[in-house]
Every structure is written in C-alpha cells, then in structure tokens.
Amino acid sequence: MKNIRKITAVLLSVVMLLTALPVTTFAATSGDFKYRILAGGTAEITDYTGAGGDVIIPDTIDGYTVTAIGDSAFSECDALTSIVIPDSVTTIGGYAFSGCDALTTVEIGDSVTTIGDAAFSGCDALTSIEIPDSVRSIGISAFSYTGYYNQKSNWENGVLYIGNHCIVADKYEIPNEYTIREGTITIADYAFSDCDALTSVEIPDGVTTIGDYAFYSCDALTTVEIGNSVTAIGDLAFSDCDALTTVVIPDSVTTIGGSAFSDCDALTAITVAAENPNYSSDADGILYNKDKTTLIQYPI
C-alpha cells in the first residue's frame, strides 16, 4: 500500500510539473513569411523575409487562419511600400511596421480590434491611413513620427484624429474647453495626458473607449462630461487630475480600469447612473461595484 501511495505521489508530481511548463508553439516558414501557431490554433505572422514592394498578407497560411501580426514582424523593412492586412487579422502587434521608411499605403482589415504600441511609428512616407470601426485599442505612439502625424494640416485645434479615433493632443495648442469630434469611437492611450491648460472636456455619445492614461495629469481639468456610449474607462484614465471635482459615470460603462480616478485631490464625488449594471455609488459619492461589496474609489 505504501508503494502504491509513493507511485501515485510521484505520478501526480510529474503531472503537476508538466502542466506548469510553458506552452510551446509550432513555428514555421511559408514563402516570405515566418509564423507561429497560437494556442487557439490560428497563426501569427512573426517575420517577413521578402523583397518588399506591395505586400498582401494572406488570410490563411499552410491551412491556418492568420489572426495576428506579431511584434516587430515587419519592423525596419525599408523596401515595403504598401501593405494589405486581411479581415482575418484581429491584432497588430507593437512595433509591427515601425521604421518602414517607404511605406505609403496601409489597408487594415475590418476585424482588427487592437493596434499595438508604436505599430507604425517612424513610417516617414505614410501620409494617409484608414482605421476600421472594429478597432477598440490603439497603443502608445502607434502613429508617431509618420508622414501623417507630421502634417499639421491633419490636426484639428491641436488634436490629431485618424479616422474615428482621437490619437493625441498637442499640450501646447489644445484649447481650454474642448469637445471631442462627433463620430469618434476611441480616445487613445495617453491622448490628452499632461495637457495642463485643459479645463473641461466633453466626450460625446458614440465614443466607446477612453484609453489608459487618456487624461492623466491634466492639472487644470475641472469638468468631464462622459457620453452615454462609453463602455470602458482605462487604467489611470483621469488619475492625477488635481482640479477635477465631480464625475458622473453613465449606465453604459461596464469596465473601469485600475486607479482611474486616483490622486484627484479636489474630487468630492463620483456619481454612477442607477441603471449601471456593474457599478454604483452612495450618497457620499463613493464608487463601488454594483452590490457595494467592493469599494473602488473613495474621493479624496
């Protein structure tokens, strides 16, 4: 009996060890593309070895559906002039096309939801781009130092929009009172961070996502009007806004990131719409989860 117990214990230890090991993914090359198989059985393009020019990324590779373009997959590909990203792709990784100096045209498929940090940064010749409505997250500096970014004619009152997405604000040109452009879907990460002169902002209906650090450290910001379509408020989105006094969370909001309203020294109340399914507030303006079992933010 003791031997059986010992054998059983050893077998359990082996099983636990195997399950603790990192999952390895199959990697291969097909034509001009290197790729790996993701956990869900789809493919991620990890590298491009072709001659450049006009490139169309396939929607399948060796029978696997291509759903992602990996970090730095096309980075520094100086001969790349245009790229077509198929509808199968949902994620464009960080630095995926950074430093592609000759890249002028990008066609992004209608299923992409995430564009990573610095994904197209340093693409000097990129002067126009359309981002589909499917995109819900745009990383830090995703389009910085591109031809589009550098053209001041593309800025509106100190704010750069690309398609339906508010990318970044110029802290020295942004007006004190600002209304996000109608039709905007996403306010990108860090879009208005450190805009010290901004005193009030109106986020209209239609905007669904307020990115991480979107209004971080806007020291003069006193008033925020959040539209009834916003579903997500990112991490530290309004953190360190020293003049912000009150915030009203509409019933559409389903996600509030960590420390979204931390270090707001003048904040006296956070009010949540009664119909909100995930969050609530009390008479003292304290932010809770819906059934008030978790305190999320206590106004300073």
CSV table of N, CA and C in Angstrom, one decimal, residues 37 92 96 127 147 193 222 243 296:
chain,number,residue,atom,x,y,z
A,37,ILE,N,2.1,29.1,-34.5
A,37,ILE,CA,0.7,28.7,-34.2
A,37,ILE,C,0.4,29.1,-32.8
A,92,ILE,N,-2.7,43.8,-34.4
A,92,ILE,CA,-1.5,44.2,-35.0
A,92,ILE,C,-0.5,44.5,-33.8
A,96,ALA,N,5.0,46.6,-35.1
A,96,ALA,CA,4.8,45.7,-36.2
A,96,ALA,C,5.4,46.2,-37.5
A,127,THR,N,1.3,58.9,-45.3
A,127,THR,CA,0.6,60.2,-45.2
A,127,THR,C,-0.9,60.1,-45.1
A,147,GLY,N,4.5,60.3,-41.7
A,147,GLY,CA,4.2,61.4,-42.5
A,147,GLY,C,2.8,62.1,-42.2
A,193,SER,N,-2.9,63.3,-22.1
A,193,SER,CA,-2.1,63.4,-20.9
A,193,SER,C,-1.2,64.6,-20.8
A,222,THR,N,-11.3,70.5,-14.6
A,222,THR,CA,-12.3,70.6,-13.6
A,222,THR,C,-13.6,69.8,-13.9
A,243,ALA,N,-7.6,69.2,-10.3
A,243,ALA,CA,-8.7,70.2,-10.2
A,243,ALA,C,-10.1,69.5,-10.4
A,296,ILE,N,-14.3,50.9,-4.7
A,296,ILE,CA,-13.4,51.0,-5.8
A,296,ILE,C,-12.6,52.4,-5.7
